[in-house]
Short mmCIF file of C-alpha atoms in Angstrom, two decimals:
data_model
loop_
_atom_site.label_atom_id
_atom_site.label_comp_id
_atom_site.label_asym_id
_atom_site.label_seq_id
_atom_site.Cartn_x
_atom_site.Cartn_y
_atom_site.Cartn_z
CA UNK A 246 38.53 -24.80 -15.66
CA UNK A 247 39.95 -22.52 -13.39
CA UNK A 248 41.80 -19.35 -14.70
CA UNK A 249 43.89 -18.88 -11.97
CA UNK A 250 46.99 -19.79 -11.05
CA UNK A 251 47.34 -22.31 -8.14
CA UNK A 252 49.78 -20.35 -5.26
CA UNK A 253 53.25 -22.14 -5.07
CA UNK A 254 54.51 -22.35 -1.54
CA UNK A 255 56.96 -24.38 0.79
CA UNK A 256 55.40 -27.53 1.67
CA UNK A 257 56.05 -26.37 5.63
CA UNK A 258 57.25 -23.98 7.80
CA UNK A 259 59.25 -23.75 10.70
CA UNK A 260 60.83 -20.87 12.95
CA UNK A 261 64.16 -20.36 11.96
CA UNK A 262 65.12 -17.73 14.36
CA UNK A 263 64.45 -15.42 17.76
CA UNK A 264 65.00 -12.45 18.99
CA UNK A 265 64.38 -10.73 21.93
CA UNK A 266 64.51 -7.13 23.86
CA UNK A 267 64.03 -6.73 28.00
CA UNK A 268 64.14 -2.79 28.37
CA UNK A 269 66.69 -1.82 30.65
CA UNK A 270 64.93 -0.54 34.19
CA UNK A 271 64.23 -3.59 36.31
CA UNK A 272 61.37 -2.99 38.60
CA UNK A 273 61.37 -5.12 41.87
CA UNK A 274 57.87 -5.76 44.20
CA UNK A 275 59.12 -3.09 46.27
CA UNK A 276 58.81 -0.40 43.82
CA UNK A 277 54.99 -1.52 43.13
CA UNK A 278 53.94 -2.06 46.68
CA UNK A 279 54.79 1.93 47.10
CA UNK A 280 51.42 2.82 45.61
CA UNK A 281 49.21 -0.62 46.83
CA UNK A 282 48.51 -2.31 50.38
CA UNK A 283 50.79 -5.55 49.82
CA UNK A 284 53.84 -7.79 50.59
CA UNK A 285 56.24 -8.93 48.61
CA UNK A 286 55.77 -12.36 49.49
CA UNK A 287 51.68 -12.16 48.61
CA UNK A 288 53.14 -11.16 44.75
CA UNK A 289 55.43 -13.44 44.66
CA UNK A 290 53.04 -16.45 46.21
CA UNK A 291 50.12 -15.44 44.22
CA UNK A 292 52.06 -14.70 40.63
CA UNK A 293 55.41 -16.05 41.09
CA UNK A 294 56.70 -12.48 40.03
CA UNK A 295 59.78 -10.83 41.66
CA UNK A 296 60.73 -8.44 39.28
CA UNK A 297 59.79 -6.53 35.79
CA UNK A 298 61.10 -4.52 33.12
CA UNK A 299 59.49 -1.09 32.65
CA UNK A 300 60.34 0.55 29.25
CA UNK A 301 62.05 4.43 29.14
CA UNK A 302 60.77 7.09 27.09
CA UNK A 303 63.26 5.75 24.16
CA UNK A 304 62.29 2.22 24.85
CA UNK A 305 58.76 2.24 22.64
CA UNK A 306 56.74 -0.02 21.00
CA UNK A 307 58.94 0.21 17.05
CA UNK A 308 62.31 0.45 19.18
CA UNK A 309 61.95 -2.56 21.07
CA UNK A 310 60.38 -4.36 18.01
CA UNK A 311 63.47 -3.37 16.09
CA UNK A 312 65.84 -4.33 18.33
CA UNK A 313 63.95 -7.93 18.85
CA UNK A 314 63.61 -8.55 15.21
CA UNK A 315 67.46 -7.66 14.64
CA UNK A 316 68.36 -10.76 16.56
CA UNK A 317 65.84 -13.15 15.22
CA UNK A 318 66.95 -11.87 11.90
CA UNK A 319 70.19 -12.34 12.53
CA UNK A 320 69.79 -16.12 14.16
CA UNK A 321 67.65 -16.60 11.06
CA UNK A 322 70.05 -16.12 8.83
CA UNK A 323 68.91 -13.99 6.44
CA UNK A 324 68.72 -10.10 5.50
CA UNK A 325 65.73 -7.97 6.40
CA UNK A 326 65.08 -7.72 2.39
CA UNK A 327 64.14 -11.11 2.34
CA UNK A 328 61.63 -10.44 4.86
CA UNK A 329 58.21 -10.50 2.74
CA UNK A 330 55.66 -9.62 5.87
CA UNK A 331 55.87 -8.05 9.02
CA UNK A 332 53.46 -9.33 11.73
CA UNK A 333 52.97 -7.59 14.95
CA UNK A 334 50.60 -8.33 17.90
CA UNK A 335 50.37 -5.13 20.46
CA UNK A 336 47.51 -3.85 22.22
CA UNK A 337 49.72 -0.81 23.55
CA UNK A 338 50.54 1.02 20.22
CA UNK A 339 48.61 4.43 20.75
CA UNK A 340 48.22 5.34 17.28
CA UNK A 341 45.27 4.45 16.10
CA UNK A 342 46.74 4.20 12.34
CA UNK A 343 49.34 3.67 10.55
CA UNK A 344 50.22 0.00 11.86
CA UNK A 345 53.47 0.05 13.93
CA UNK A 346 54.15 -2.99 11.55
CA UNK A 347 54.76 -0.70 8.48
CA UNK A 348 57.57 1.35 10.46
CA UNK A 349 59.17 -1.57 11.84
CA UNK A 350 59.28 -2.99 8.37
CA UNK A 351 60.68 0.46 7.10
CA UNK A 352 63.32 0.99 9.80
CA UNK A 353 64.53 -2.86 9.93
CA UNK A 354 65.33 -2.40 5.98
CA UNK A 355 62.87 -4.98 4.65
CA UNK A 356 62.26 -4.20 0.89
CA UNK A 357 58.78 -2.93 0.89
CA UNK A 358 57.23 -6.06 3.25
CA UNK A 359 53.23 -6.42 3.69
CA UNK A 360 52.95 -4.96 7.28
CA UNK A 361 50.15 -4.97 9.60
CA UNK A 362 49.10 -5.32 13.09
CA UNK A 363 46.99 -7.52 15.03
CA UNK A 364 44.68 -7.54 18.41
CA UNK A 365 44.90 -10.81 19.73
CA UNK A 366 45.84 -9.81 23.55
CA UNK A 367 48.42 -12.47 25.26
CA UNK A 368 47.57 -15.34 22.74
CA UNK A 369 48.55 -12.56 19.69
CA UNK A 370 51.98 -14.50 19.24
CA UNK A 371 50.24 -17.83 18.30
CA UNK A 372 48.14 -15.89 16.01
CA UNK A 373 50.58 -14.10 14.21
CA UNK A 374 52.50 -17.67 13.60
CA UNK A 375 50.00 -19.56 12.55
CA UNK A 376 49.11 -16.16 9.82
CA UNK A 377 52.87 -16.46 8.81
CA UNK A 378 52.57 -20.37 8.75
CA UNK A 379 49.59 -19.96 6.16
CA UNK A 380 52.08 -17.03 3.96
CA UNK A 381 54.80 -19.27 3.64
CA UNK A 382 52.77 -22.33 2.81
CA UNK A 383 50.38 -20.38 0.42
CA UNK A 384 53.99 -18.74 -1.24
CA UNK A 385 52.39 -15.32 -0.82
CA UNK A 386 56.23 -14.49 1.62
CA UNK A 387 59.02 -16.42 1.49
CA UNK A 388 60.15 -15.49 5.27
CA UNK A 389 57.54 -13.94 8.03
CA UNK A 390 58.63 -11.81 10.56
CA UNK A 391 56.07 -11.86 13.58
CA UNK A 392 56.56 -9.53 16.44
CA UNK A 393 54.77 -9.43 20.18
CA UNK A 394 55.68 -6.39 21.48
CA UNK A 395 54.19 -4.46 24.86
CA UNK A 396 54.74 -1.13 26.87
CA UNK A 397 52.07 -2.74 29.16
CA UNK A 398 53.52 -0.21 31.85
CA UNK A 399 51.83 2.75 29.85
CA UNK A 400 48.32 0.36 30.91
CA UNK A 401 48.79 -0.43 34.49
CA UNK A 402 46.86 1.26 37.23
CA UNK A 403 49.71 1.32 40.05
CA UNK A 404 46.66 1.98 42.69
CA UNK A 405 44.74 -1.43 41.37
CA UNK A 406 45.89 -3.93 44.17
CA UNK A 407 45.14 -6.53 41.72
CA UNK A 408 46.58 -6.18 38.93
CA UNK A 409 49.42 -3.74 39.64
CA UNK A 410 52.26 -5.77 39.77
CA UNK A 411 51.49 -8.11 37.07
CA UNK A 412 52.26 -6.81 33.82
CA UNK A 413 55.85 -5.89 32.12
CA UNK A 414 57.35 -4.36 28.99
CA UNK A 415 59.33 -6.40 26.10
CA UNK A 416 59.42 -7.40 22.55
CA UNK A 417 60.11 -11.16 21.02
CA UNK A 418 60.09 -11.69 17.45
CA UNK A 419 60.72 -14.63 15.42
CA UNK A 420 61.39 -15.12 11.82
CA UNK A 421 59.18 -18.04 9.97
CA UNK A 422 60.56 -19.30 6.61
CA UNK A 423 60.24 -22.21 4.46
CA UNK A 424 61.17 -26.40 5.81
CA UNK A 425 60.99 -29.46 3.80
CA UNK A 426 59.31 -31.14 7.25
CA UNK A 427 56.64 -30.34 9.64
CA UNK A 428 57.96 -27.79 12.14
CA UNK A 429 54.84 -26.06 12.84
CA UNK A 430 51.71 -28.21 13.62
CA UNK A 431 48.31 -27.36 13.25
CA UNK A 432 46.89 -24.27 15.46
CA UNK A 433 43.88 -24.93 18.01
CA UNK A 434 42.49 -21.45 18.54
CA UNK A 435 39.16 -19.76 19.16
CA UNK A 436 37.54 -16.90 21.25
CA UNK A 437 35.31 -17.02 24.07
CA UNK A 438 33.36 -13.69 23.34
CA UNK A 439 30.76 -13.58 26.23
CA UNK A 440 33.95 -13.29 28.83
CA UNK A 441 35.10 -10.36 27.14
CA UNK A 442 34.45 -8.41 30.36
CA UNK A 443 36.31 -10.47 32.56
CA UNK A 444 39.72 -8.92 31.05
CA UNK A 445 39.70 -4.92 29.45
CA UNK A 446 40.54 -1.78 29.19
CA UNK A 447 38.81 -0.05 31.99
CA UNK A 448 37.78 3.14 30.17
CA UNK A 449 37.67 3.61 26.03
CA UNK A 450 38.80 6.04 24.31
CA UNK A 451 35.64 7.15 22.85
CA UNK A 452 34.51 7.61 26.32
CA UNK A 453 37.68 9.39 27.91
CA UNK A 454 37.35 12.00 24.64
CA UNK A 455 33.60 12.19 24.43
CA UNK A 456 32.03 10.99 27.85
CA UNK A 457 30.90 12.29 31.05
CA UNK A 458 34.17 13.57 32.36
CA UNK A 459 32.45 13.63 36.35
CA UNK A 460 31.67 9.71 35.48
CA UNK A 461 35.52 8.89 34.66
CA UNK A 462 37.83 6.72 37.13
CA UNK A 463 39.86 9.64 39.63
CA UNK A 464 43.22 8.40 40.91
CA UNK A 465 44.01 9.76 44.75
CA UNK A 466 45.07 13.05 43.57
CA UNK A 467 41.76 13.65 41.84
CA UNK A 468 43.16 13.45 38.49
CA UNK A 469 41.44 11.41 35.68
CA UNK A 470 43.37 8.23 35.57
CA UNK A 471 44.30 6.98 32.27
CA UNK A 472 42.98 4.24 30.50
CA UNK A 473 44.25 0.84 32.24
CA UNK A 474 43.80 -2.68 31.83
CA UNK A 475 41.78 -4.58 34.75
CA UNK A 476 40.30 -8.41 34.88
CA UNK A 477 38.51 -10.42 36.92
CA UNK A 478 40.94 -12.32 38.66
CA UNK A 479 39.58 -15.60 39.72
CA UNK A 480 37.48 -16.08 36.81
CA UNK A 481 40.09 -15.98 34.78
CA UNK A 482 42.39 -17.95 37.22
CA UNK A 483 39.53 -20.34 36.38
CA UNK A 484 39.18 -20.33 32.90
CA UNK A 485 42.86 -20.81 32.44
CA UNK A 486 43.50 -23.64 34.70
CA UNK A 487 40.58 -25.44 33.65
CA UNK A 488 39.65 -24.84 29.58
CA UNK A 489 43.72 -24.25 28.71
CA UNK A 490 44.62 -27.33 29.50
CA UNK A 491 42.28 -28.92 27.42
CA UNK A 492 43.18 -26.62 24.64
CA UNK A 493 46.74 -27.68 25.26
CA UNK A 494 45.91 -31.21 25.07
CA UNK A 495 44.09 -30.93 21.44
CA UNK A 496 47.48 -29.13 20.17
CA UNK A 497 49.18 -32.12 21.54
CA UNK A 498 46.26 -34.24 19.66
CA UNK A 499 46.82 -32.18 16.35
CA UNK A 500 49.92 -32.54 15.99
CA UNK A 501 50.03 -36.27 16.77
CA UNK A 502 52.29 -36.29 20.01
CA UNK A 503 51.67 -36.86 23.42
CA UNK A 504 53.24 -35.22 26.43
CA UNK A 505 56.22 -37.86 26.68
CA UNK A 506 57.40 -36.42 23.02
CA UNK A 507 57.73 -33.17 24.47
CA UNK A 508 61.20 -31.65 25.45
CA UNK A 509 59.97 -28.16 26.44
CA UNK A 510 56.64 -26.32 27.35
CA UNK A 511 55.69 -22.53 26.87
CA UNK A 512 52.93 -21.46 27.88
CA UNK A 513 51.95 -17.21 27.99
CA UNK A 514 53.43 -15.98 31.28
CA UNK A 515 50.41 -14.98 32.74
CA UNK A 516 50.87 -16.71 36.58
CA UNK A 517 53.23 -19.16 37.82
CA UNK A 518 50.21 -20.86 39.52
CA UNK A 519 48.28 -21.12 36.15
CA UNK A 520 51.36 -22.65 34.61
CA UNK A 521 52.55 -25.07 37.48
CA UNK A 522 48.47 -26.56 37.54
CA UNK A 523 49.04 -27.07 33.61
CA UNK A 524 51.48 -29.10 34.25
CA UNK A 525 50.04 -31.30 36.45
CA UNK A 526 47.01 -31.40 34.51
CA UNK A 527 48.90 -32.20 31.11
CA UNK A 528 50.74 -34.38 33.01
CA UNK A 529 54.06 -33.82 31.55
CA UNK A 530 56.89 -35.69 32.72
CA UNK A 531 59.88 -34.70 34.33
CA UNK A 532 62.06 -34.30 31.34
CA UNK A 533 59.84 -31.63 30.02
CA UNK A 534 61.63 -28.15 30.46
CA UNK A 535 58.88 -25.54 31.64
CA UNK A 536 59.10 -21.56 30.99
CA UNK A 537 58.72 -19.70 34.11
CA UNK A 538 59.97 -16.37 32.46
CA UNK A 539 57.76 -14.23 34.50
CA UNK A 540 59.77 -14.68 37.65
CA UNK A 541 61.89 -11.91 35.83
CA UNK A 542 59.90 -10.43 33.30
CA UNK A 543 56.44 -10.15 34.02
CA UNK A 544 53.22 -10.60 32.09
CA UNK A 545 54.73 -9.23 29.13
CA UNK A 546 51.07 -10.16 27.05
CA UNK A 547 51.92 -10.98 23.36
CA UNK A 548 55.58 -10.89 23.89
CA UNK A 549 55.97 -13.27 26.59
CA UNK A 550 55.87 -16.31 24.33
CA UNK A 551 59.31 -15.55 22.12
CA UNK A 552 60.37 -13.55 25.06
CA UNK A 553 60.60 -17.24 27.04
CA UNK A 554 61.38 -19.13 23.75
CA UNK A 555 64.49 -16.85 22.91
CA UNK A 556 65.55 -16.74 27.28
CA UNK A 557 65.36 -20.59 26.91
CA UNK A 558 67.23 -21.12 24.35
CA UNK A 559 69.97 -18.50 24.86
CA UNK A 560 70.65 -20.22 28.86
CA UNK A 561 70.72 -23.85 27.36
CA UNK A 562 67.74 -24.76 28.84
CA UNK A 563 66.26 -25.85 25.62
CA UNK A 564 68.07 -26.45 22.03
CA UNK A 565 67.63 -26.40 18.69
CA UNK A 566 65.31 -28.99 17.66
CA UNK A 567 63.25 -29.52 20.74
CA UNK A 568 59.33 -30.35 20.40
CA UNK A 569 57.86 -27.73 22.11
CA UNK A 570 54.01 -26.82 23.37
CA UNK A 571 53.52 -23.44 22.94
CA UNK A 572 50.42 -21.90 24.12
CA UNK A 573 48.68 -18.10 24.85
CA UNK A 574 45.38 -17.17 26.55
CA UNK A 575 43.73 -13.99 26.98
CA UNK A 576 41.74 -11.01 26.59
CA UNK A 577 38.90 -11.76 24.60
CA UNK A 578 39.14 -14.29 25.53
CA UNK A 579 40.91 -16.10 22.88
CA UNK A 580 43.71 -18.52 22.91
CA UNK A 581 45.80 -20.25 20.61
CA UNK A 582 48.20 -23.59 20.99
CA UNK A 583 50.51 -25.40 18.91
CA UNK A 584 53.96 -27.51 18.64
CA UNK A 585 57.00 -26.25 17.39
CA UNK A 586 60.08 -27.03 16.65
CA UNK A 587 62.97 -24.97 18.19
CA UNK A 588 64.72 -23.08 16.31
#
């Protein structure tokens, strides 16, 4: 017989909150097409994006997390003490160590919450709930904090004509606690390792420290351009419209719905193209309230999940107790899906 104590958990989860922070500079096409050959109307046709927020100096990664937490603290409920983890999904938190995660849980007040980051690109917000789905069901925290935060700005190569214009800055947090009913259905996740090349950073830092500074990237002054993030457009295009749908659909499966039970669908704001063929493909009906948050915000990578949950939810698009698909694709490539329950 066993020695050890069984773990005592809720029997579910559930978000029971959101927050959400849009830095303050708004950044229209017109400001990006000063440094690429373009139109606005080829961004807008091609990504559905029209404008962006760029963060300030005072606007970084542990500010904006802060300030998103706060509010899905807040709608939660509860006080940042009861917080027992702190979850965060960046890729564009410079310090290679300490986590962000432990000064967010520091400056937010939490009473000395396990804190650590996570690498999971644009599907890192469906990773970090389904890790704070497991902690609240295993009993190991009573309430989860998990932040997507990006300063995807500091990452963007204003002279690459094809990714320029895409990405934006933002945090979204939400706060995952116990429920006596399913609010959280089972995650369908994975990677797809041998496209890893079709979305990175175009130089490492190993190799901007230690390489062949004459073999570096030169911007049109000459200077060594910073590390940025560049893809393969069409194949990914491709890979989304085609393999995230099916993804989609075995969330759906999981978590024994089908698209008529759905009130509102979130996918990562990666392309307004790559969501509107989803939607055909999934076939979702009418009814079904979509996300399009990146008209306004961008590809905001981890954060633009809660970022679209929280802007839903605070116009009255979507209410408290919808069904909703939530899914995130991306470097990696990895993805995650799953159905939640509004908050």
């Amino acid at each position: 017989m066993s020695k050890i104590n069984p773990s005592k958990g809720a029997p579910y989860a559930r978000i029971l909150g959101v927050g959400g922070y849009r830095p303050t500079r708004v950044v229209p096409n017109e400001v990006i097409l000063e440094t690429i050959d373009s139109s606005d109307e080829w961004i807008r046709s091609r990504s559905g994006i029209e404008t962006r927020h760029w963060a300030g100096p005072e606007e970084t990664v542990a500010a904006m997390s802060v300030e998103a937490s706060g509010k899905a603290i807040a709608d939660a409920g509860i006080d940042a003490e009861q917080i027992g983890a702190v979850v965060v999904s960046t890729v564009s938190h410079f310090s290679q160590t300490p986590a962000i995660a432990t000064v967010i849980a520091d400056r937010l007040g939490t009473n000395k919450a396990a804190a650590f980051d996570i690498s999971a690109g644009c599907a890192g917000f469906g990773y970090g709930l389904t890790l704070a789905k497991g902690m609240v069901v295993e009993g190991s925290a009573e309430y989860v904090l998990v932040i997507g935060v990006e300063r995807l700005s500091d990452l963007t190569d204003l002279e690459d004509r094809a990714t320029a214009f895409l990405f934006g800055d933002g945090a979204g947090a939400v706060v995952v606690g116990p429920s006596k009913e399913p609010a959280i259905g089972p995650t369908v996740w994975g990677s797809e390792g041998d496209k890893a090349e079709t979305i990175k950073q175009t130089v490492s830092w190993d190799r901007l420290h230690f390489g062949d500074r004459s073999a570096l990237p030169l911007d049109s002054q000459g200077n060594i351009k910073f590390p940025a993030i560049t893809q393969e457009g069409q194949a990914v295009f491709r890979w989304a419209v085609f393999e995230m749908a099916k993804v989609a659909q075995q969330a759906l499966d999981a978590a024994g719905i089908s698209a008529d039970d759905l009130d509102v669908f979130i996918p990562h704001q990666a392309n307004v193209r790559i969501i509107d063929s989803m939607v055909k493909t999934l076939k979702l009906p009418e009814h079904v309230t979509v996300a399009r948050d990146i008209r306004t915000t961008g590809n905001t990578s981890a954060a633009s999940i809660p970022l679209a949950m929280e802007r839903l939810l605070a116009t009255g698009e979507a209410k408290s107790g919808d069904t909703a698909l939530v899914i995130g694709f991306g470097a990696g490539l990895v993805y995650a899906a799953t159905v939640v329950t509004l908050p």
